[in-house]
Short mmCIF file of C-alpha atoms in Angstrom, two decimals:
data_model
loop_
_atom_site.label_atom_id
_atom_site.label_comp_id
_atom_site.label_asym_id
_atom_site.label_seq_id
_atom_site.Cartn_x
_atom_site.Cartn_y
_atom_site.Cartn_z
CA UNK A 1411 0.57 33.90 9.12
CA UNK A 1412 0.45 30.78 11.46
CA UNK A 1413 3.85 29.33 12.18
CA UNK A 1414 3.12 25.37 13.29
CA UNK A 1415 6.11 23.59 13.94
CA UNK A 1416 6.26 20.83 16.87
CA UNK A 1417 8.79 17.64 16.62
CA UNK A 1418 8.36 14.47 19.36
CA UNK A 1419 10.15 11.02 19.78
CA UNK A 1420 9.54 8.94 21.13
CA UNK A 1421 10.72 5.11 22.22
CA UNK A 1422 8.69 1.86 22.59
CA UNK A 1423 9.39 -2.10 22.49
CA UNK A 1424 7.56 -3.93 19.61
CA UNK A 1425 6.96 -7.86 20.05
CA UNK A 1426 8.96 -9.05 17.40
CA UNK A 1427 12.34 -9.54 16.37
CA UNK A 1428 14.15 -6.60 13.89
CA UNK A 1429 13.94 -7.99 10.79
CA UNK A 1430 10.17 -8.86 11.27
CA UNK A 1431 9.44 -4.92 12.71
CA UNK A 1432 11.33 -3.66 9.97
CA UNK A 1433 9.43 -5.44 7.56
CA UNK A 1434 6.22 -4.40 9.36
CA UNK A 1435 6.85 -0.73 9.27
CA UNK A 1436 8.39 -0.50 5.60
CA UNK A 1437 5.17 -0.03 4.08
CA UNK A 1438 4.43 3.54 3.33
CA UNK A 1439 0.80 3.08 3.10
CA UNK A 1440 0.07 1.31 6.14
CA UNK A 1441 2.64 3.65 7.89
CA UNK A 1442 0.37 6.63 6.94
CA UNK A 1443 -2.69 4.75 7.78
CA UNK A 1444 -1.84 4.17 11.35
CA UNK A 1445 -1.48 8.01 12.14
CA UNK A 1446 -4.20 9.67 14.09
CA UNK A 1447 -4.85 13.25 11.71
CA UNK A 1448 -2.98 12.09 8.55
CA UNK A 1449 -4.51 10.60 5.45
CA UNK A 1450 -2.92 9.29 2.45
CA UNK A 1451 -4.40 11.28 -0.50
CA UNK A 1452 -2.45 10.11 -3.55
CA UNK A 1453 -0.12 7.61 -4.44
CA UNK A 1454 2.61 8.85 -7.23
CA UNK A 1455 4.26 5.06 -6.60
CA UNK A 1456 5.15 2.81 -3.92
CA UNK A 1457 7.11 4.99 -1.72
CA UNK A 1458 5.61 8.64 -2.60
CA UNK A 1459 2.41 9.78 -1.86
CA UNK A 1460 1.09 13.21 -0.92
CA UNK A 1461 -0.75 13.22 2.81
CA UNK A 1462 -3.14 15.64 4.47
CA UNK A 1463 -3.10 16.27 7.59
CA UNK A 1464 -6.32 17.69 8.51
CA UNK A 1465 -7.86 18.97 11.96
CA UNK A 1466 -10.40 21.33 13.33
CA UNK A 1467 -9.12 23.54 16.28
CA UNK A 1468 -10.51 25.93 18.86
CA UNK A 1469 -14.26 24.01 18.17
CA UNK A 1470 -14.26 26.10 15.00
CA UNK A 1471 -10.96 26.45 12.48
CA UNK A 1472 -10.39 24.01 10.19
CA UNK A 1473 -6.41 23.04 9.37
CA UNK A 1474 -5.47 21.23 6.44
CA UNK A 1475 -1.90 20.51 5.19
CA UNK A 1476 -0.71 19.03 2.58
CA UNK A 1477 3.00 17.42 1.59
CA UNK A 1478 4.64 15.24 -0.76
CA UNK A 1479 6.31 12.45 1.38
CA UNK A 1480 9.10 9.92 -0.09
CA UNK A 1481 10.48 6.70 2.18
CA UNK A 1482 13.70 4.87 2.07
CA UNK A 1483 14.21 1.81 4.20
CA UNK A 1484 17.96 1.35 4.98
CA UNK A 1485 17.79 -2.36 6.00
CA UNK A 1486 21.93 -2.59 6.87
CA UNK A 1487 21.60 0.73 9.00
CA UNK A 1488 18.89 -0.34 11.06
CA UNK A 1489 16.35 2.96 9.83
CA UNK A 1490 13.23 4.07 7.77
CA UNK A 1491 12.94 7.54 6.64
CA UNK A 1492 10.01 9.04 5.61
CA UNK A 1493 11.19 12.98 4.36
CA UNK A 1494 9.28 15.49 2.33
CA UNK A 1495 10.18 15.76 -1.52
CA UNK A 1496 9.29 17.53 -4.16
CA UNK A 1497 8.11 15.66 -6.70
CA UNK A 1498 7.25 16.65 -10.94
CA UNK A 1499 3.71 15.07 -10.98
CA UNK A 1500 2.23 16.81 -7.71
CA UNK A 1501 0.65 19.69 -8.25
CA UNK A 1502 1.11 22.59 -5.98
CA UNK A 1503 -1.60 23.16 -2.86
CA UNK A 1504 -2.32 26.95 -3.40
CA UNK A 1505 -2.58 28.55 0.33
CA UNK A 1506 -5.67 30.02 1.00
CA UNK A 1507 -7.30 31.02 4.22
CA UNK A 1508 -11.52 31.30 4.61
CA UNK A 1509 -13.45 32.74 7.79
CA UNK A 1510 -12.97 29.39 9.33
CA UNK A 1511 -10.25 27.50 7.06
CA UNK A 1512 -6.76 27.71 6.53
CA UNK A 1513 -5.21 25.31 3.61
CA UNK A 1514 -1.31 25.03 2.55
CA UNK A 1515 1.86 23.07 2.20
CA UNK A 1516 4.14 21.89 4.67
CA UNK A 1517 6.62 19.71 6.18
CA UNK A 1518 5.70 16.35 7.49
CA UNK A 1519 8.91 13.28 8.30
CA UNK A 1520 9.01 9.97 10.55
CA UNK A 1521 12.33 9.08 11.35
CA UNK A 1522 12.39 5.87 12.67
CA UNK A 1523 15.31 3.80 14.03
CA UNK A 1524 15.34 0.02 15.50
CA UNK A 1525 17.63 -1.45 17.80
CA UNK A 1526 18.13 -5.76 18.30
CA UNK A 1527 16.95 -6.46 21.82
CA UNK A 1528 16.50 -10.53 20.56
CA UNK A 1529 12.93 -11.55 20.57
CA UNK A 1530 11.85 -7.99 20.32
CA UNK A 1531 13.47 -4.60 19.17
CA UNK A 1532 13.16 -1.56 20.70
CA UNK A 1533 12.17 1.74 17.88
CA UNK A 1534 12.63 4.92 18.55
CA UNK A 1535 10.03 7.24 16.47
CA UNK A 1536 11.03 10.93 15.48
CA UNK A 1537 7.89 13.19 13.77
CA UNK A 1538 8.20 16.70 13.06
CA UNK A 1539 5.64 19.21 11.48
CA UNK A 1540 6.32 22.43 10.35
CA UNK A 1541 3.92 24.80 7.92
CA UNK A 1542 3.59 28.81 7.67
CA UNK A 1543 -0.26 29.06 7.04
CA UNK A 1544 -2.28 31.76 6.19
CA UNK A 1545 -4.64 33.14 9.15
CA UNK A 1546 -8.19 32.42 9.04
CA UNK A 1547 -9.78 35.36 8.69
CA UNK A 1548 -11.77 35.10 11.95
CA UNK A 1549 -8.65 35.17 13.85
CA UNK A 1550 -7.30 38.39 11.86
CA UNK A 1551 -8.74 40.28 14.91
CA UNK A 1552 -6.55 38.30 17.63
CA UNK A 1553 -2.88 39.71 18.21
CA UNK A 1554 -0.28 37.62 15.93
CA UNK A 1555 1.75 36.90 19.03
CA UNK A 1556 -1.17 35.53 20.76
CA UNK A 1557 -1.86 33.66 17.97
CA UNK A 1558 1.07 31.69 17.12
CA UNK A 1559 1.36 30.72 21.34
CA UNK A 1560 -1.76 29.12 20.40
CA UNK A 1561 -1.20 27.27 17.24
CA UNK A 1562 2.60 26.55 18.65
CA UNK A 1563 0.50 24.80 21.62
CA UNK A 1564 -2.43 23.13 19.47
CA UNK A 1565 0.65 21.61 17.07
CA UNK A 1566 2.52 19.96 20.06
CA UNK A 1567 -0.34 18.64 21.33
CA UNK A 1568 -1.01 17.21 17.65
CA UNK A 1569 2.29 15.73 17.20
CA UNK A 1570 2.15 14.05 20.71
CA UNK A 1571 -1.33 12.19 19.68
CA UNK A 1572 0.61 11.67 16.10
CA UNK A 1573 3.14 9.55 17.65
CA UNK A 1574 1.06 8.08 20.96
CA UNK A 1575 -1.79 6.99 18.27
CA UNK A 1576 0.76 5.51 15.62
CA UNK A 1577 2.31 3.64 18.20
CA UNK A 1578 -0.91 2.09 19.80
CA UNK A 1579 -2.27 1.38 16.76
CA UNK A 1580 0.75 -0.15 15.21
CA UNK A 1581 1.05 -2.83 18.40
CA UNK A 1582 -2.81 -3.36 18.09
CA UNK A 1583 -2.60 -3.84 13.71
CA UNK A 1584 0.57 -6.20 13.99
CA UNK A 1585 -1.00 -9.60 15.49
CA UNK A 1586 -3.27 -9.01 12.54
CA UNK A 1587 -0.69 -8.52 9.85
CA UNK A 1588 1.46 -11.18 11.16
CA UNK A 1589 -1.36 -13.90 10.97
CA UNK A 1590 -2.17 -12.52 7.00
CA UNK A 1591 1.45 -13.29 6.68
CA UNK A 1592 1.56 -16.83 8.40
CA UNK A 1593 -2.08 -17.30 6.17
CA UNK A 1594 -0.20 -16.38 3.01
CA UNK A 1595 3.64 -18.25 3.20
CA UNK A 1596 4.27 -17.05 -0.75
CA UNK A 1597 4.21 -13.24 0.49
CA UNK A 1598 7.99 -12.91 1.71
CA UNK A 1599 8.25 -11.65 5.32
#
């Protein structure tokens, strides 16, 4: 088995004042677009979708996982939650492992938590990823303890460009989502 599990926070200032970043980051969908490695793959309603994260390591090995992801945005405490759930309309990812491919379930959350600085807030970003894979079988011939050093390495590495590439891209998307918003005054802010 591969054992991935890596977990990163991260802080950053975001040009705009609480309300207006928590507004910003309560949408699921473009939450999950904004991550590097993560793609939204179905939509059971407006805050539960199942994700993949998907990437090829080693030049060779393909990684996909898959989870169920629910979010809760608790406006009077300041925090968004996005958690794994289990949820009666997904259907189960069967594990499986080819020459070069290793697909299963796992655990994927943002924890995210905003504090008032005036005209802009500070957030402090939590991810964590965790999934017992099957081996590919082309690495069946390396030692298991050599193995999991490896994939322990590859998914910190993956987390860190998780969080650094949400965060970049989140300042870069929000001048462009603000003006939509200023374009469109009947959308509430």
């Amino acid at each position: 088995m591969l054992n991935l599990e890596g977990t990163i926070t991260r802080s950053f200032l975001f040009p705009a004042q609480i309300d207006l970043t928590i507004c910003y980051y309560s949408d699921l969908f473009r939450m999950i677009h904004l991550m590097p490695y993560i793609t939204r793959i179905h939509t059971y309603a407006p805050n539960q979708v199942r994700v993949l994260y998907e990437t090829v390591e080693l030049g060779s090995y393909t990684i996909r996982i898959y989870t169920d992801l629910e979010s809760k945005v608790l406006r009077d405490d300041k925090v968004i939650e996005i958690y794994p759930v289990e949820l009666a309309a997904a259907v189960p990812v069967e594990a499986k492992a080819t020459m070069r491919e290793s697909i299963g379930q796992g655990l994927f959350s943002l924890n995210s938590c905003f504090f008032d600085l005036g005209h802009q807030t500070r957030v402090e970003y939590t991810i964590k990823m965790q999934s017992e894979l099957k081996r590919p079988r082309g690495m069946r011939l390396m030692p298991k303890r050599v193995v999991n050093r490896i994939a322990q390495g590859i998914t910190e590495n993956r987390t860190r460009e998780i969080i650094d590439g949400f965060i970049k891209e989140s300042l870069d998307d929000f001048p462009h989502w603000l003006a939509e918003q200023e374009a469109n005054p009947q959308q509430q802010i």
